Amino acid sequence: MAENILKTPVEYLKGVGTQRADILKKDLGIFTYEDLLEHYPFRYIDRTRFYKIRELNGELPAVQVLGRIISKDIIGEKQAKRLVANFKDDTGSIELVWFQSIKWMDKVIQPGSVFMIFGKPTIFNGRISMTHPELELYQPKAENKGNLSLQPVYSSTEKLKQFNLDSRGLQRIQANLIDQVIRQVEETLPEYILREHQLMNRQRSLFNIHFPDNAELLRSAERRLKFDELFFIQLKLLRTKLLRTHKFKGNVFTSVGEKFNSFYSEKLPFELTTAQKRVIKEIRQDTQRGIQMNRLLQGDVGSGKTVVALMMMLLAIDNGFQACLMAPTEILAQQHYISIKSLVGEDFTEVELLTGSTPKKARKVLHENLENGQLKILVGTHALIEDAVKFNNLGLVVIDEQHRFGVEQRAKLWRKNVIPPHVLVMTATPIPRTLAMTLYGDLDISIIDELPAGRKPIKTVHMYHSQRLRMFGFMREEIEKGRQIYIVYPLIKESEKLDLLYLEAGIEAISNEFPPPLFNISIVHGKLTAKEKSSEMERFVKKQTQIMVATTVIEVGVNVPNASVMIIENAERFGLSQLHQLRGRVGRGAEQSFCILMSGNKLSSDAKVRLDTMVRTNDGFEIAEIDLQLRGPGNIEGTQQSGVLDLKLADLAQDQQILIEARKAVIKILEDDPELKDERNRLLHQYFEKRMGGISWDKIS
């Protein structure tokens, strides 16, 4: 029961108390001893040396200086108010400046006191100064607890600093905690796993992550704790998958019948790619195994996922089941409905659309036909999960762009049938391999990695604002060939007003360059009503307008094969996966398509990498890997709300090797001992008993 000490509320720790505990909870989410122990340093400083003031220059990183406060003064009014102190050692003096927490700092720094200060030297008005340095009163006789050669730096906040909980303050309470609990920290991994993977034990790794004696020990501690995080994510996901296959029997689709065959031989307008055939085969095998399928289908925009999904729905119908497809927005649901209707034609099978704007009268008929089994395919938004929607025999659920739906929403579709339906999740956001293993580790993954025959890769160019006349000339040439053009402006919530002004200025420039009645423009932005948006889109789809100017991304989700040019204004303000998604809106027809990335001349290094990547490659998976490197996993769509990525130390972009090693270890453990009954896996069995309290089956995607 020693681990229970880690559940102790943080206020009981020496040096914390109620006030500090409240602010630790609010600002850092630290409630217990365990939370504090897992508040790891984000970097380490070699504090074995003190710099002299005469050695300081603006090129140095953060350094440590020992000196005396000579004088201090509060200067300026309101926003310009600052506290300035003169700090001196035996080689010279510098200014220390504070713009925040002035009152509190004024009490702390008294002339005559000797301080160890730590901060980044900068040059201002020809003099060296330090802004907001860390301070510690110099006490030569004090025991320097935890202040070792590699000193940890913890993230703190301005609020915490007022309670003496800057990085040094956090280091002190961390040292108290480790003194008190480290010997009672229990091991979480079996002995044989530590041996096989040459991992440090848990007690030593927690001590060395906070107070390492040298860089080698720090590396070993980091590796062990990263392995822990990734190992237990994989264990949860893969065990869930294993238990699900045992617990849930799936409907068996025994026959490939008349609907599937006649669609394939008579109605399919093009030859399937090798990748599409491979994926259909993988899904087909899943539906014959008698267990419930959970498969993620990844493929770039335009790779033909909808056709695969439709053929699987027809397979379900051939075996006496119904199928449904759920999309995150009305526009996407309508688009799927239209493309499915156009593929199957009239009188082939019953397909209906259900969204929030389906009239009450039509809804009633639809509900009846669904319940008596007459309606075979239902396409819709999350109106599908309402309790009123009852299926006669639901066999297959297709979910488009799954990261838009919470786990609870998906679970509701599960409950629409006695035997849970097979689930096929589709995404056009290519997911890096490591992220897919972590976020969707309990799903089987299929990838469509080639474009349909006759599709030409989109040519992408990067132009600066100064080359706008060239861009207008190119637009004219394409319009003369009978093509249509998208122009997309960024829309970032904080500056909606600014962006709208910018959009309006852009529309004005385009209208001057392409005046009516020779040219017509559709305009779509967030301030329009749904009706206005769809009528503007309708005009573009029907070729009544040549140019579509839009702000938001998803509104442009309409499939317009004749649109061959995508111009993205201020492309540097978009994320890489967003740019790739936008580019995928063109290139839907057989003609050569183009994507033009317009940007200002001043680009950050990240923005430059993003735009160069777009010009260099059309491969969504390569783009996703680079996006992961640039942004980190926490910002990739869907990972925040999924709750799976509770990573404190591991980084999916950097730690791919450790993830693969941990996953392989888990796979081997579950192959040898699926129920974790073996004595040597006792710790893993206990982990589930403690944490899970029984698995909640309706929460599984």
CSV table of C-alpha atoms in Angstrom, one decimal, residues 10-280:
chain,number,residue,atom,x,y,z
A,10,VAL,CA,0.0,18.2,-1.9
A,11,GLU,CA,-0.9,20.7,0.9
A,12,TYR,CA,0.5,18.1,3.5
A,13,LEU,CA,4.0,18.4,2.0
A,14,LYS,CA,6.5,20.3,4.1
A,15,GLY,CA,6.9,23.8,2.6
A,16,VAL,CA,3.6,23.8,0.8
A,17,GLY,CA,0.5,24.4,3.0
A,18,THR,CA,-3.0,25.5,2.0
A,19,GLN,CA,-2.3,28.8,0.1
A,20,ARG,CA,0.5,27.4,-2.0
A,21,ALA,CA,-1.4,24.2,-2.6
A,22,ASP,CA,-4.4,26.2,-4.0
A,23,ILE,CA,-2.2,28.0,-6.5
A,24,LEU,CA,-0.3,24.8,-7.5
A,25,LYS,CA,-3.7,23.2,-8.2
A,26,LYS,CA,-5.0,26.2,-10.2
A,27,ASP,CA,-1.9,27.0,-12.2
A,28,LEU,CA,-0.1,23.7,-12.7
A,29,GLY,CA,-2.9,21.1,-12.1
A,30,ILE,CA,-0.8,19.6,-9.2
A,31,PHE,CA,-3.2,18.1,-6.6
A,32,THR,CA,-1.2,15.2,-5.1
A,33,TYR,CA,2.4,14.1,-4.3
A,34,GLU,CA,2.3,12.0,-7.5
A,35,ASP,CA,1.3,15.0,-9.6
A,36,LEU,CA,4.3,17.0,-8.2
A,37,LEU,CA,6.6,14.1,-8.7
A,38,GLU,CA,5.5,14.0,-12.3
A,39,HIS,CA,6.0,17.7,-12.8
A,40,TYR,CA,9.3,17.1,-14.6
A,41,PRO,CA,12.0,19.7,-15.3
A,42,PHE,CA,11.9,21.0,-18.9
A,43,ARG,CA,15.7,21.7,-19.0
A,44,TYR,CA,18.8,21.5,-16.8
A,45,ILE,CA,21.5,24.1,-16.1
A,46,ASP,CA,25.1,23.5,-15.2
A,47,ARG,CA,25.3,25.7,-12.2
A,48,THR,CA,28.7,24.7,-11.0
A,49,ARG,CA,30.2,28.0,-12.0
A,50,PHE,CA,29.5,31.7,-11.3
A,51,TYR,CA,30.2,34.3,-14.0
A,52,LYS,CA,31.9,37.6,-13.2
A,53,ILE,CA,30.0,40.7,-14.4
A,54,ARG,CA,32.9,41.8,-16.7
A,55,GLU,CA,32.6,38.4,-18.5
A,56,LEU,CA,28.9,39.0,-19.4
A,57,ASN,CA,27.9,39.8,-23.0
A,58,GLY,CA,24.6,39.6,-25.0
A,59,GLU,CA,25.6,36.4,-26.8
A,60,LEU,CA,25.7,34.2,-23.6
A,61,PRO,CA,22.8,31.9,-22.6
A,62,ALA,CA,21.3,32.2,-19.1
A,63,VAL,CA,24.1,32.4,-16.5
A,64,GLN,CA,24.6,32.6,-12.8
A,65,VAL,CA,26.2,35.6,-11.1
A,66,LEU,CA,27.0,36.3,-7.4
A,67,GLY,CA,26.7,39.9,-6.2
A,68,ARG,CA,25.2,42.6,-4.0
A,69,ILE,CA,22.1,44.9,-4.5
A,70,ILE,CA,23.5,48.5,-4.3
A,71,SER,CA,20.3,50.4,-4.9
A,72,LYS,CA,16.8,50.1,-6.4
A,73,ASP,CA,14.2,52.4,-7.8
A,74,ILE,CA,10.6,52.2,-9.3
A,75,ILE,CA,10.5,54.2,-12.5
A,76,GLY,CA,7.7,55.1,-14.9
A,77,GLU,CA,3.9,55.1,-14.7
A,78,LYS,CA,1.1,52.6,-15.5
A,79,GLN,CA,2.1,50.2,-18.3
A,80,ALA,CA,5.7,51.6,-18.4
A,81,LYS,CA,6.2,51.1,-14.7
A,82,ARG,CA,9.3,49.0,-13.8
A,83,LEU,CA,11.5,48.2,-10.9
A,84,VAL,CA,15.3,48.7,-11.6
A,85,ALA,CA,18.0,47.5,-9.3
A,86,ASN,CA,21.8,48.2,-9.5
A,87,PHE,CA,23.7,44.9,-8.9
A,88,LYS,CA,27.4,44.8,-8.4
A,89,ASP,CA,30.3,42.4,-7.9
A,90,ASP,CA,34.1,43.0,-7.7
A,91,THR,CA,34.4,43.4,-11.5
A,92,GLY,CA,31.5,45.8,-12.4
A,93,SER,CA,27.8,46.4,-12.2
A,94,ILE,CA,24.6,45.6,-14.2
A,95,GLU,CA,20.9,46.6,-14.1
A,96,LEU,CA,18.2,44.1,-13.1
A,97,VAL,CA,14.8,45.0,-14.4
A,98,TRP,CA,11.2,43.8,-13.4
A,99,PHE,CA,8.0,44.7,-15.3
A,100,GLN,CA,5.8,42.4,-13.3
A,101,SER,CA,5.3,41.5,-9.6
A,102,ILE,CA,6.9,44.8,-8.8
A,103,LYS,CA,5.4,45.2,-5.3
A,104,TRP,CA,6.5,41.8,-4.3
A,105,MET,CA,10.0,42.1,-5.7
A,106,ASP,CA,10.4,45.5,-4.1
A,107,LYS,CA,10.0,43.7,-0.7
A,108,VAL,CA,12.4,40.9,-1.6
A,109,ILE,CA,15.4,42.9,-2.8
A,110,GLN,CA,16.9,45.1,-0.1
A,111,PRO,CA,20.0,47.1,-0.7
A,112,GLY,CA,23.0,45.5,0.9
A,113,SER,CA,21.7,41.9,0.4
A,114,VAL,CA,23.9,39.4,-1.5
A,115,PHE,CA,22.0,37.3,-4.1
A,116,MET,CA,22.8,34.5,-6.5
A,117,ILE,CA,21.0,35.7,-9.7
A,118,PHE,CA,20.3,33.6,-12.7
A,119,GLY,CA,19.2,35.0,-16.1
A,120,LYS,CA,20.0,35.9,-19.7
A,121,PRO,CA,22.3,38.9,-20.1
A,122,THR,CA,21.0,41.4,-22.8
A,123,ILE,CA,22.4,44.7,-24.0
A,124,PHE,CA,20.1,47.8,-23.6
A,125,ASN,CA,21.3,51.3,-24.4
A,126,GLY,CA,24.9,50.0,-24.5
A,127,ARG,CA,24.7,48.5,-21.0
A,128,ILE,CA,24.3,44.9,-19.9
A,129,SER,CA,21.1,44.2,-18.0
A,130,MET,CA,19.0,41.2,-17.0
A,131,THR,CA,15.1,41.1,-17.1
A,132,HIS,CA,13.2,39.1,-14.5
A,133,PRO,CA,16.2,37.1,-13.3
A,134,GLU,CA,15.7,34.3,-10.8
A,135,LEU,CA,17.0,35.3,-7.3
A,136,GLU,CA,18.2,33.3,-4.3
A,137,LEU,CA,19.6,34.9,-1.1
A,138,TYR,CA,23.2,33.8,-0.8
A,139,GLN,CA,23.7,31.7,2.4
A,140,PRO,CA,27.2,30.2,2.3
A,141,LYS,CA,26.6,27.9,5.2
A,142,ALA,CA,23.3,26.5,4.0
A,143,GLU,CA,23.0,22.9,3.0
A,144,ASN,CA,22.5,23.0,-0.8
A,145,LYS,CA,19.8,20.4,-1.0
A,146,GLY,CA,19.3,19.1,-4.6
A,147,ASN,CA,21.5,22.0,-6.0
A,148,LEU,CA,23.7,19.6,-7.9
A,149,SER,CA,25.8,20.1,-11.0
A,150,LEU,CA,22.8,19.7,-13.3
A,151,GLN,CA,20.2,21.9,-11.8
A,152,PRO,CA,16.6,21.3,-12.9
A,153,VAL,CA,14.5,24.1,-14.3
A,154,TYR,CA,10.7,23.8,-13.7
A,155,SER,CA,7.9,25.6,-15.5
A,156,SER,CA,6.3,28.1,-13.2
A,157,THR,CA,3.9,31.1,-13.5
A,158,GLU,CA,3.9,34.7,-12.4
A,159,LYS,CA,1.3,33.9,-9.8
A,160,LEU,CA,3.4,31.0,-8.3
A,161,LYS,CA,6.5,33.3,-8.2
A,162,GLN,CA,4.6,35.6,-5.8
A,163,PHE,CA,4.4,32.6,-3.4
A,164,ASN,CA,8.2,31.9,-3.8
A,165,LEU,CA,7.4,29.1,-6.1
A,166,ASP,CA,9.6,30.0,-9.0
A,167,SER,CA,11.8,27.3,-10.5
A,168,ARG,CA,14.1,27.3,-7.4
A,169,GLY,CA,11.1,27.2,-5.0
A,170,LEU,CA,9.6,24.3,-6.9
A,171,GLN,CA,13.0,22.6,-6.7
A,172,ARG,CA,13.0,23.0,-2.9
A,173,ILE,CA,9.6,21.4,-2.4
A,174,GLN,CA,10.5,18.7,-5.0
A,175,ALA,CA,13.6,17.8,-2.9
A,176,ASN,CA,11.4,17.6,0.3
A,177,LEU,CA,9.1,15.3,-1.5
A,178,ILE,CA,11.8,13.0,-2.8
A,179,ASP,CA,13.3,12.8,0.6
A,180,GLN,CA,10.0,11.7,2.0
A,181,VAL,CA,8.6,9.3,-0.6
A,182,ILE,CA,11.3,8.0,-2.9
A,183,ARG,CA,12.0,4.8,-0.9
A,184,GLN,CA,8.3,4.0,-1.0
A,185,VAL,CA,7.8,4.3,-4.8
A,186,GLU,CA,6.9,0.9,-6.1
A,187,GLU,CA,8.0,-0.7,-9.4
A,188,THR,CA,5.5,-0.8,-12.2
A,189,LEU,CA,7.3,-2.9,-14.8
A,190,PRO,CA,8.1,-6.7,-14.4
A,191,GLU,CA,11.7,-7.5,-13.6
A,192,TYR,CA,12.2,-9.4,-16.9
A,193,ILE,CA,11.1,-6.3,-18.9
A,194,LEU,CA,13.6,-4.1,-17.1
A,195,ARG,CA,16.3,-6.7,-17.8
A,196,GLU,CA,15.4,-7.2,-21.5
A,197,HIS,CA,15.2,-3.5,-22.3
A,198,GLN,CA,18.0,-2.4,-20.0
A,199,LEU,CA,15.9,0.0,-18.0
A,200,MET,CA,16.7,1.8,-14.8
A,201,ASN,CA,14.3,1.0,-11.9
A,202,ARG,CA,11.5,3.4,-11.1
A,203,GLN,CA,12.9,4.8,-7.8
A,204,ARG,CA,16.3,5.6,-9.4
A,205,SER,CA,14.7,7.1,-12.5
A,206,LEU,CA,12.4,9.4,-10.6
A,207,PHE,CA,15.3,10.6,-8.4
A,208,ASN,CA,17.6,11.1,-11.5
A,209,ILE,CA,15.0,13.0,-13.6
A,210,HIS,CA,14.9,15.7,-10.9
A,211,PHE,CA,18.4,15.6,-9.5
A,212,PRO,CA,20.8,13.9,-11.8
A,213,ASP,CA,24.5,13.7,-10.9
A,214,ASN,CA,25.5,13.6,-14.5
A,215,ALA,CA,24.2,13.6,-18.1
A,216,GLU,CA,24.4,9.8,-18.4
A,217,LEU,CA,22.1,9.2,-15.4
A,218,LEU,CA,19.7,11.8,-16.8
A,219,ARG,CA,19.5,10.1,-20.2
A,220,SER,CA,18.8,6.7,-18.5
A,221,ALA,CA,16.1,8.2,-16.3
A,222,GLU,CA,14.4,9.9,-19.3
A,223,ARG,CA,14.5,6.7,-21.3
A,224,ARG,CA,12.9,4.7,-18.5
A,225,LEU,CA,10.1,7.2,-17.9
A,226,LYS,CA,9.4,7.7,-21.6
A,227,PHE,CA,9.2,3.9,-22.0
A,228,ASP,CA,6.8,3.7,-19.1
A,229,GLU,CA,4.4,6.3,-20.6
A,230,LEU,CA,4.4,4.7,-24.1
A,231,PHE,CA,4.3,1.1,-22.7
A,232,PHE,CA,1.2,1.6,-20.7
A,233,ILE,CA,-0.7,3.5,-23.5
A,234,GLN,CA,0.1,0.5,-25.8
A,235,LEU,CA,-0.9,-2.0,-23.0
A,236,LYS,CA,-4.3,-0.3,-22.5
A,237,LEU,CA,-5.0,-0.1,-26.3
A,238,LEU,CA,-3.9,-3.6,-27.3
A,239,ARG,CA,-5.5,-5.3,-24.3
A,240,THR,CA,-8.7,-3.4,-25.0
A,241,LYS,CA,-8.5,-4.7,-28.6
A,242,LEU,CA,-7.8,-8.2,-27.4
A,243,LEU,CA,-10.7,-8.3,-24.9
A,244,ARG,CA,-13.0,-6.7,-27.4
A,245,THR,CA,-12.3,-9.5,-29.9
A,246,HIS,CA,-13.1,-12.1,-27.2
A,247,LYS,CA,-16.1,-10.3,-25.8
A,248,PHE,CA,-17.9,-9.0,-28.9
A,249,LYS,CA,-19.0,-11.4,-31.6
A,250,GLY,CA,-19.4,-9.6,-34.9
A,251,ASN,CA,-21.9,-10.2,-37.7
A,252,VAL,CA,-20.5,-12.4,-40.4
A,253,PHE,CA,-20.9,-11.2,-44.0
A,254,THR,CA,-20.8,-14.6,-45.6
A,255,SER,CA,-21.7,-13.8,-49.2
A,256,VAL,CA,-20.6,-11.4,-51.9
A,257,GLY,CA,-24.0,-11.0,-53.4
A,258,GLU,CA,-26.0,-9.4,-56.2
A,259,LYS,CA,-25.7,-5.7,-55.1
A,260,PHE,CA,-21.9,-5.8,-54.7
A,261,ASN,CA,-21.3,-7.7,-57.9
A,262,SER,CA,-23.7,-5.7,-60.2
A,263,PHE,CA,-22.3,-2.4,-58.8
A,264,TYR,CA,-18.7,-3.6,-59.4
A,265,SER,CA,-19.4,-4.9,-63.0
A,266,GLU,CA,-22.0,-2.4,-64.2
A,267,LYS,CA,-22.0,0.9,-62.2
A,268,LEU,CA,-18.4,1.5,-61.1
A,269,PRO,CA,-17.3,4.4,-63.4
A,270,PHE,CA,-13.5,3.7,-63.2
A,271,GLU,CA,-11.1,0.9,-62.5
A,272,LEU,CA,-10.3,0.5,-58.8
A,273,THR,CA,-6.6,1.1,-57.8
A,274,THR,CA,-4.5,-1.7,-56.4
A,275,ALA,CA,-4.6,0.1,-53.0
A,276,GLN,CA,-8.5,0.2,-53.1
A,277,LYS,CA,-8.6,-3.5,-53.9
A,278,ARG,CA,-6.2,-4.3,-51.1
A,279,VAL,CA,-8.3,-2.3,-48.6
A,280,ILE,CA,-11.6,-3.9,-49.7
